[in-house]
mmCIF file of C-alpha atoms and ligand atoms in Angstrom:
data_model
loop_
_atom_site.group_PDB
_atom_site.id
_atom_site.type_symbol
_atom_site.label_atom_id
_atom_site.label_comp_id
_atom_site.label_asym_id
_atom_site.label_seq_id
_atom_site.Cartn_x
_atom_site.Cartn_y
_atom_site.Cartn_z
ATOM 1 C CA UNK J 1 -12.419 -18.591 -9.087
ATOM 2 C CA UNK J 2 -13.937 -19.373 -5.812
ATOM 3 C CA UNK J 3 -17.131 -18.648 -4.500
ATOM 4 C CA UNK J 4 -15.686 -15.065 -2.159
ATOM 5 C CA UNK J 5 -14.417 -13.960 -5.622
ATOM 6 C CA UNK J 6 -17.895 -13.960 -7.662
ATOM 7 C CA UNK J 7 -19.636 -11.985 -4.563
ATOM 8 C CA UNK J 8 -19.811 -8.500 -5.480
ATOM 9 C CA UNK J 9 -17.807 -8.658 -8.620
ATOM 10 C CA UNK J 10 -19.470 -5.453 -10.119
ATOM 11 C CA UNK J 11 -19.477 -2.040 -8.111
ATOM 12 C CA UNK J 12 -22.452 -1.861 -5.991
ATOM 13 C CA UNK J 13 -25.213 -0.058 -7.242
ATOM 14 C CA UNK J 14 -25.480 2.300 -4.482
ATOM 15 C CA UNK J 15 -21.684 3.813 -5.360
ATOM 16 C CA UNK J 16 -21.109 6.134 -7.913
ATOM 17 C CA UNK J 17 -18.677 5.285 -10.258
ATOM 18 C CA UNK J 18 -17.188 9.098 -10.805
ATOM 19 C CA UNK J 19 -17.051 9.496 -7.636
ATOM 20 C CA UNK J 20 -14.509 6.883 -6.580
ATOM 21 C CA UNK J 21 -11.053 7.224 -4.860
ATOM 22 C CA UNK J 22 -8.440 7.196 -7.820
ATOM 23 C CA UNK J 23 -5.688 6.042 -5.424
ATOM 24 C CA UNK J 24 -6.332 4.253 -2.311
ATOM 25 C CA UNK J 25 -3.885 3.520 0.499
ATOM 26 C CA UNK J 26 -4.198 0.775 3.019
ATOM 27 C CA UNK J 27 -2.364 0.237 6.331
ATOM 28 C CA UNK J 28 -2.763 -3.237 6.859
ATOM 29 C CA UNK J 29 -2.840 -3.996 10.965
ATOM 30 C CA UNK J 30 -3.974 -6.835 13.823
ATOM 31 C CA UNK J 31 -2.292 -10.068 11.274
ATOM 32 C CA UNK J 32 -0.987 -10.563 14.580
ATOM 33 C CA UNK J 33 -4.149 -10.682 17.205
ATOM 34 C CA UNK J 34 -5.574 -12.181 14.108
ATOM 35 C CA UNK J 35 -3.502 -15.021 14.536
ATOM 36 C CA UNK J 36 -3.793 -15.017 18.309
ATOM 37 C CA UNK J 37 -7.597 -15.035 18.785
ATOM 38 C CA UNK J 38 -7.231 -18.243 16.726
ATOM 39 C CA UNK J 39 -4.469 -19.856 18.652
ATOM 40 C CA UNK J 40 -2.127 -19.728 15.921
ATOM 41 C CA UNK J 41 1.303 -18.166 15.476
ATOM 42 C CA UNK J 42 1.397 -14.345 14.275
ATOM 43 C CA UNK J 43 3.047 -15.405 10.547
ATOM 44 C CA UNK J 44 -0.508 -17.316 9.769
ATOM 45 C CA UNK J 45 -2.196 -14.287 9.950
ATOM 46 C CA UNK J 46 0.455 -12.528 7.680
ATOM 47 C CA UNK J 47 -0.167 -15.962 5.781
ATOM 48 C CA UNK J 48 -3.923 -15.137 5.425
ATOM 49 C CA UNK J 49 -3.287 -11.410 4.767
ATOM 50 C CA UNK J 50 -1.500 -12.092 1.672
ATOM 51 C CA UNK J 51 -5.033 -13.049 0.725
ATOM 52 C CA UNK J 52 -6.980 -10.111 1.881
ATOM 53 C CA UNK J 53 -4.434 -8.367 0.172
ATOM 54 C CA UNK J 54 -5.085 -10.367 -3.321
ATOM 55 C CA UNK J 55 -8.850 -9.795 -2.903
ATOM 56 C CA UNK J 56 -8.369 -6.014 -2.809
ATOM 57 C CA UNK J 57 -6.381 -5.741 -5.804
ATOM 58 C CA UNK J 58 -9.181 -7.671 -7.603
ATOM 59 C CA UNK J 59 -11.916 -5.588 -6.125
ATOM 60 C CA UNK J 60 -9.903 -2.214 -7.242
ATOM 61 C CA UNK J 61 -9.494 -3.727 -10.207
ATOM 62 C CA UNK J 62 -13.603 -4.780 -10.547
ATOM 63 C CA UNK J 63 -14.734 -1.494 -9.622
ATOM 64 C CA UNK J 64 -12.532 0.547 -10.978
ATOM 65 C CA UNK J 65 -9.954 1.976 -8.559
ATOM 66 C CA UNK J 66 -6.950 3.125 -10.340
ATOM 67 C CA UNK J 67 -4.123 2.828 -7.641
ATOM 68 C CA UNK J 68 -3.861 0.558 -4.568
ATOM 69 C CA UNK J 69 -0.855 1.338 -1.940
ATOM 70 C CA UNK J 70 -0.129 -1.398 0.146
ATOM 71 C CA UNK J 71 2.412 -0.684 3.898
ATOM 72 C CA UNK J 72 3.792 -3.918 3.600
ATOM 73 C CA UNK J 73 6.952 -3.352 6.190
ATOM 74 C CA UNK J 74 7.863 -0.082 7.944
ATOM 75 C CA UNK J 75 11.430 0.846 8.201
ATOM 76 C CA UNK J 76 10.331 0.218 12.097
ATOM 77 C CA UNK J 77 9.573 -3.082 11.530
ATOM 78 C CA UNK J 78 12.879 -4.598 11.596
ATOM 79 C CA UNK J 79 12.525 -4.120 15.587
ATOM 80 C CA UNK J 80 10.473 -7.371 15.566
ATOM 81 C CA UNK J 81 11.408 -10.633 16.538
ATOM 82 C CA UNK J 82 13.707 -11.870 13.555
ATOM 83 C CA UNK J 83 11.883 -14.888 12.746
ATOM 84 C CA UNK J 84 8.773 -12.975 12.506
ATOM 85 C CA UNK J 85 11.320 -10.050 10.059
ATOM 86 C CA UNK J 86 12.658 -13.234 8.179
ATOM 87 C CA UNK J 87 9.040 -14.813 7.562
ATOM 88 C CA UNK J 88 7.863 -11.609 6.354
ATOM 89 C CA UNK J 89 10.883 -11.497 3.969
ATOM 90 C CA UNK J 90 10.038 -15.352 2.630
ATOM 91 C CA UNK J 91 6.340 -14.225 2.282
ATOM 92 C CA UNK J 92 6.995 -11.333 0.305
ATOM 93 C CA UNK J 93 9.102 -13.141 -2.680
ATOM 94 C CA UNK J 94 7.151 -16.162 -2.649
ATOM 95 C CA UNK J 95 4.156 -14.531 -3.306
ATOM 96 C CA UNK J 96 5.906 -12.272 -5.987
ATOM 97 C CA UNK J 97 7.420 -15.460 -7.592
ATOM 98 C CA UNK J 98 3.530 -17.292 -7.009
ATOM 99 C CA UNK J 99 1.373 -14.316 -8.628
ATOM 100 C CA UNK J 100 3.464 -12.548 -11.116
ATOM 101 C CA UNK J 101 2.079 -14.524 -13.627
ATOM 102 C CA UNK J 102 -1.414 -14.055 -12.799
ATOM 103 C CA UNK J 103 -0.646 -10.175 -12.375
ATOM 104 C CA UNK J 104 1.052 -9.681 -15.787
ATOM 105 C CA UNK J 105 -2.330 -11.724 -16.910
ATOM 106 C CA UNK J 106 -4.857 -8.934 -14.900
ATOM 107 C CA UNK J 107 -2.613 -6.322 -16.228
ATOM 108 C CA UNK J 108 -1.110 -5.209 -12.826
ATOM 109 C CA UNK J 109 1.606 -2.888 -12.653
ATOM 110 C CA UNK J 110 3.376 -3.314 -9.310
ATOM 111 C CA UNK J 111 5.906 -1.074 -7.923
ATOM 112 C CA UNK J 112 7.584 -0.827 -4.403
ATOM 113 C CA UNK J 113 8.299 1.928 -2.485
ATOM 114 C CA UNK J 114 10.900 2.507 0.195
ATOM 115 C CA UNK J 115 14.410 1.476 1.118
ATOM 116 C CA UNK J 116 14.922 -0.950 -0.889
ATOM 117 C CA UNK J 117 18.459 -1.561 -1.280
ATOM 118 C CA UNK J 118 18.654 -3.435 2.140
ATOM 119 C CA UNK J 119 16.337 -5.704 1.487
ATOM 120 C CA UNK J 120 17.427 -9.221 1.288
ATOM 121 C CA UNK J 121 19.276 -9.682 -2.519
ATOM 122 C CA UNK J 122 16.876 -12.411 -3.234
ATOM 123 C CA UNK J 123 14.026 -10.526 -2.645
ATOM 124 C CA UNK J 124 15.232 -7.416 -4.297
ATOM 125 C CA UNK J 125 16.060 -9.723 -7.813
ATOM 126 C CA UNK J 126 12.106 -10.801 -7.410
ATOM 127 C CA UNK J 127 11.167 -7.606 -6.693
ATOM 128 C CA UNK J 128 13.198 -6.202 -10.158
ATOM 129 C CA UNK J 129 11.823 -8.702 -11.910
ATOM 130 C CA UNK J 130 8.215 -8.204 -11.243
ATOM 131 C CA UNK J 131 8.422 -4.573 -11.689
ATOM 132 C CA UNK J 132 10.012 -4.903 -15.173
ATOM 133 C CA UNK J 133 7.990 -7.640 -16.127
ATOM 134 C CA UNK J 134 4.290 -5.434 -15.114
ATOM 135 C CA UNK J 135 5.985 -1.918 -16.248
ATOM 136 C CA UNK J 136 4.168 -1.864 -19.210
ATOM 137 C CA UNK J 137 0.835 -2.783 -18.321
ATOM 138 C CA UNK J 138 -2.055 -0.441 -18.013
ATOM 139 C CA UNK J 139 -4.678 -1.991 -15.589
ATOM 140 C CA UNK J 140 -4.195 -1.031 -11.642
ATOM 141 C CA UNK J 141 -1.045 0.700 -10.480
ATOM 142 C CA UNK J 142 -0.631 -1.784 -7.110
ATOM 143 C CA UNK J 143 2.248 -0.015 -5.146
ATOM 144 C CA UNK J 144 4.160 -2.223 -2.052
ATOM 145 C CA UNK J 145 5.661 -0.173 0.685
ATOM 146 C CA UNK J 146 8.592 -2.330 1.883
ATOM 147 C CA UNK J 147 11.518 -1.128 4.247
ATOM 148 C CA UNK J 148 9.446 2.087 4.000
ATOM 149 C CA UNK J 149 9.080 5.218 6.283
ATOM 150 C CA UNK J 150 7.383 8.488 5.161
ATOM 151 C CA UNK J 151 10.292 10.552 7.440
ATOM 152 C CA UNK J 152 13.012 8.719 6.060
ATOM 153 C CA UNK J 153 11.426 9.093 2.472
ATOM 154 C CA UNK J 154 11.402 13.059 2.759
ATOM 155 C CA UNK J 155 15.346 13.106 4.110
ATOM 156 C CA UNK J 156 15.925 11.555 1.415
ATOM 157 C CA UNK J 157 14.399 13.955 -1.169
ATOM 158 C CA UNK J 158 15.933 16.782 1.406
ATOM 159 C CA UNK J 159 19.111 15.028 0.373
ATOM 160 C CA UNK J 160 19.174 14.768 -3.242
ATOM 161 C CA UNK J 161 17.333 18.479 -3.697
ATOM 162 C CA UNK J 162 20.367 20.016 -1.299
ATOM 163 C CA UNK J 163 23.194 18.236 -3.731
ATOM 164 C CA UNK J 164 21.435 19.776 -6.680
ATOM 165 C CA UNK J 165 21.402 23.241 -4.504
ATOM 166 C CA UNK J 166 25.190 22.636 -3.911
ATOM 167 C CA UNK J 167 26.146 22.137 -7.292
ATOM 168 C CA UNK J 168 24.594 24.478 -9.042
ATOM 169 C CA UNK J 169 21.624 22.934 -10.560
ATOM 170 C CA UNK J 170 18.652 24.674 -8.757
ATOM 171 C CA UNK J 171 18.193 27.648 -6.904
ATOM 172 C CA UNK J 172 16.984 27.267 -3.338
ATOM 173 C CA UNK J 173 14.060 29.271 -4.344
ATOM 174 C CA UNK J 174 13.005 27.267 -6.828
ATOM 175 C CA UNK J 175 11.910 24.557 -4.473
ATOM 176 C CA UNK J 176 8.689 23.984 -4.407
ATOM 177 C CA UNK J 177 5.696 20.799 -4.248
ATOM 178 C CA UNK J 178 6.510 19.778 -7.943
ATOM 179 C CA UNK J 179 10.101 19.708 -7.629
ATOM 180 C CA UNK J 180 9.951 18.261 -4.247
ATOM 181 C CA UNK J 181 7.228 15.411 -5.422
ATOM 182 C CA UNK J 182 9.844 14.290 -8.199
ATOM 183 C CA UNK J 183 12.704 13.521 -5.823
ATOM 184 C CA UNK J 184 10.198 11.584 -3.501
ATOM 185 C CA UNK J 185 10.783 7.745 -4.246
ATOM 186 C CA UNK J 186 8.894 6.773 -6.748
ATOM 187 C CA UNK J 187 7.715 10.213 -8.636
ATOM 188 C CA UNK J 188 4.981 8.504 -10.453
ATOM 189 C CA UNK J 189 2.551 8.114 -7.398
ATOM 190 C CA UNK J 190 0.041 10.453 -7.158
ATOM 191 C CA UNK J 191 -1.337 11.114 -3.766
ATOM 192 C CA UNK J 192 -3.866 8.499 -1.830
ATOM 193 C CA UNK J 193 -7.734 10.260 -1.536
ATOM 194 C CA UNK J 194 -8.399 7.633 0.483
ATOM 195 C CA UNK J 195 -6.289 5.518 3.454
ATOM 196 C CA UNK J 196 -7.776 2.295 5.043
ATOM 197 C CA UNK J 197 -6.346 1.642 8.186
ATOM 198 C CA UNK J 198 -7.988 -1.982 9.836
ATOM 199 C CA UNK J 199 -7.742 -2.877 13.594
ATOM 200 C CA UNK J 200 -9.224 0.201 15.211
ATOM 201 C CA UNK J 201 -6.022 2.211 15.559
ATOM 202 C CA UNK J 202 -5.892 5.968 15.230
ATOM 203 C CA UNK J 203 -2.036 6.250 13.772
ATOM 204 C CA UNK J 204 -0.619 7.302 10.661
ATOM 205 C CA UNK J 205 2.573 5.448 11.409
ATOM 206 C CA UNK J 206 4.922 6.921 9.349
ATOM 207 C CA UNK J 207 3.046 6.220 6.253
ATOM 208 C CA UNK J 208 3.388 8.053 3.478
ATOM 209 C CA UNK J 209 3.739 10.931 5.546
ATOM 210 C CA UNK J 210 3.779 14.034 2.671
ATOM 211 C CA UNK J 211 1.341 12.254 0.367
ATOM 212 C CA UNK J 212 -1.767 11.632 2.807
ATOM 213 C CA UNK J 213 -1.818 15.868 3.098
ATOM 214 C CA UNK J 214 -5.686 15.526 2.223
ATOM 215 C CA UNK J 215 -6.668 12.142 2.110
ATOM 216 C CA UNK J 216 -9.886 10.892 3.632
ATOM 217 C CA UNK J 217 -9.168 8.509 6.905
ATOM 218 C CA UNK J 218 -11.117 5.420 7.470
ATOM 219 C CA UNK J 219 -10.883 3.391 10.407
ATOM 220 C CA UNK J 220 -12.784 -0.495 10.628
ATOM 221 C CA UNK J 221 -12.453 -2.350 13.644
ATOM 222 C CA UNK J 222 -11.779 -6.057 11.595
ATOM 223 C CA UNK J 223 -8.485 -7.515 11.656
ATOM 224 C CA UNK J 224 -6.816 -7.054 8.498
ATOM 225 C CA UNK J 225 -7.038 -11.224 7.154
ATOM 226 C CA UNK J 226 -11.112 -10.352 7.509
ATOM 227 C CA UNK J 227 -10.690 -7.073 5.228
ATOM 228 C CA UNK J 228 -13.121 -7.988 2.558
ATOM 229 C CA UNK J 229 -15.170 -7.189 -0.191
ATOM 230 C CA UNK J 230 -17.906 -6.010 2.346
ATOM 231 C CA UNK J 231 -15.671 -4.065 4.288
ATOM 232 C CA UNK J 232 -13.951 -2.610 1.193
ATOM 233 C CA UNK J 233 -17.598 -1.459 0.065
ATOM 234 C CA UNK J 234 -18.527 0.646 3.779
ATOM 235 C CA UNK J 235 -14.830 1.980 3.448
ATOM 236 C CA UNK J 236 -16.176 3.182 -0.288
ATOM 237 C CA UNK J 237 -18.953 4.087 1.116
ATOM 238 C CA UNK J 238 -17.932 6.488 3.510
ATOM 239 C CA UNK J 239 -15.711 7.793 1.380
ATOM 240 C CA UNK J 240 -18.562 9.079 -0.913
ATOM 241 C CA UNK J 241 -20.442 10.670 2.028
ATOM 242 C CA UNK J 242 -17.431 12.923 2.428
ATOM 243 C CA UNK J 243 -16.961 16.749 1.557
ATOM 244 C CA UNK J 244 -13.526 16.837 0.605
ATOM 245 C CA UNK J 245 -12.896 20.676 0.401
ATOM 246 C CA UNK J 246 -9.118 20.959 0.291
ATOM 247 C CA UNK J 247 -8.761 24.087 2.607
ATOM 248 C CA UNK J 248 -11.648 25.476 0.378
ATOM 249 C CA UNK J 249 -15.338 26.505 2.334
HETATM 250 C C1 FPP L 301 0.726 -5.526 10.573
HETATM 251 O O1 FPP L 301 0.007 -6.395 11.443
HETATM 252 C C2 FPP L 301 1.133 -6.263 9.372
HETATM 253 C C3 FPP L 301 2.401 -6.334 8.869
HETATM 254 C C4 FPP L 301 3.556 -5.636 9.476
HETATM 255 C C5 FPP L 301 2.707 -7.145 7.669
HETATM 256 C C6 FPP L 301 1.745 -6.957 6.545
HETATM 257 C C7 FPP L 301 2.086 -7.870 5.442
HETATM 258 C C8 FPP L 301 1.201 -8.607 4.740
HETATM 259 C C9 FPP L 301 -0.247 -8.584 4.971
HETATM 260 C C10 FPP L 301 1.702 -9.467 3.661
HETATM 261 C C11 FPP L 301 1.614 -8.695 2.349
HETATM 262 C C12 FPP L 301 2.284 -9.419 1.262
HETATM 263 C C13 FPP L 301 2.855 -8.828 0.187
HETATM 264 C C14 FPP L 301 3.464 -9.657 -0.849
HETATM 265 C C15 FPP L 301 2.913 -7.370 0.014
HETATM 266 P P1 FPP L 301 0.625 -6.736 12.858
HETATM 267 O O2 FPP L 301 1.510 -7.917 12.699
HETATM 268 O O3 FPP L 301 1.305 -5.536 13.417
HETATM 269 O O4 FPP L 301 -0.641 -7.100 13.689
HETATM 270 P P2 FPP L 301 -0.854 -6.849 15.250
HETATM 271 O O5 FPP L 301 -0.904 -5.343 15.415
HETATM 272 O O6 FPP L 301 -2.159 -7.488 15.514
HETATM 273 O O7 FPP L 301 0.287 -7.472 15.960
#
């Protein structure tokens, strides 16, 4: 364990511990200016924010976040440049192949969410294998949006509810949140009372569009390869200075 990973290893003393987010969601933007305010090509800084990514699953997992949501790749994404699309697509199964051990070790579950069945085969066989090999484990739920988009995500719900309408199954009227939430992709994920969004901009971006109904927004300026320990602890602490009412007074 390096020096960055002893800092703050217990949750600061000025947060209170039953009043943490149970799921937090993170949009993780500016690898790219990250890169270029360094002189280096865009993939280093999706190089170094594999390891901003790793740090926040620790710190969840030291302070005692339950679920961590990670936008990985947008189903908009593809528009970039493909060497940039295939890096991204390395980078994503060589890290699965490179931590799954240490995750099954920390107890991770990981899941993905999104359109998965265009992903490249190779990465969807790494990306079967580390869900099946973390299903059963009990420590942070660590959820990787890949291919995703929140629009496309509720079609598809639209979808499969309408061919249940159409043969007979349910009654149109019987539609509602709870039947809706089960047809979303992955049932099991609660929504986010808390989204991160790094780099100063002001967009949802088609992230998990149904689920972030009531979560708290916070917005840092840093790039995400500096999102740290530090910055984790302002996000928490904003967070805690919130009144989240829910529509209530
Ligand atoms: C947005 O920054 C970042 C991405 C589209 C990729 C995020 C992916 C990672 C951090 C790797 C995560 C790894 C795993 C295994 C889940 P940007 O490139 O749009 O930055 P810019 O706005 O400065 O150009």
């Amino acid at each position: 364990m390096t020096a960055k990973h002893t800092i703050l290893q217990k949750l600061p003393s000025d947060l209170a511990p039953d009043r943490l987010p149970q799921h937090v969601a993170v949009i993780m933007d500016g690898n790219g200016r990250w890169a270029k305010r360094r002189g280096l090509p865009r993939i280093e800084g999706h190089r170094q924010g594999v390891d901003a990514l790793k740090e926040l699953v620790r710190c969840c997992h030291d302070w005692g976040v339950k679920a961590l949501t990670a936008y990985a790749f947008s189903t908009e994404n593809w528009k970039r440049p493909h060497e940039e699309v295939d890096f991204l697509m390395m980078l994503f199964e060589r890290v699965l192949i490179r931590e799954l051990e240490e995750m099954v070790r920390e107890n991770v579950r990981i899941q993905f969410v999104g359109n998965l069945a265009v992903l490249p085969r190779s990465l969807q066989s790494q990306i079967d294998r580390a869900t099946v090999a973390t299903e059963h484990n009990g420590g942070i739920l660590f959820t990787i949006a890949a291919n995703y988009g929140g629009r496309q995500e509720i079609l598809q719900a639209c979808r499969a509810i309408a061919t249940k309408v159409e043969q007979g199954h349910i009654q149109a009227d019987e539609i509602d949140e709870e039947l809706f939430s089960q047809h979303r992709y992955t049932a099991n994920l609660g929504d986010p009372d808390l989204l991160i969004r790094t780099s100063g901009e002001l967009r949802l971006s088609n992230f998990l569009l149904w689920q972030m109904a009531y979560a708290e927004i916070y917005i840092t300026e840093a790039f995400w390869p500096d999102f740290s320990r530090a910055e984790f602890h302002r996000a928490l602490s904003a967070y805690q200075k919130r009144d989240r009412r829910f529509g209530k007074v």
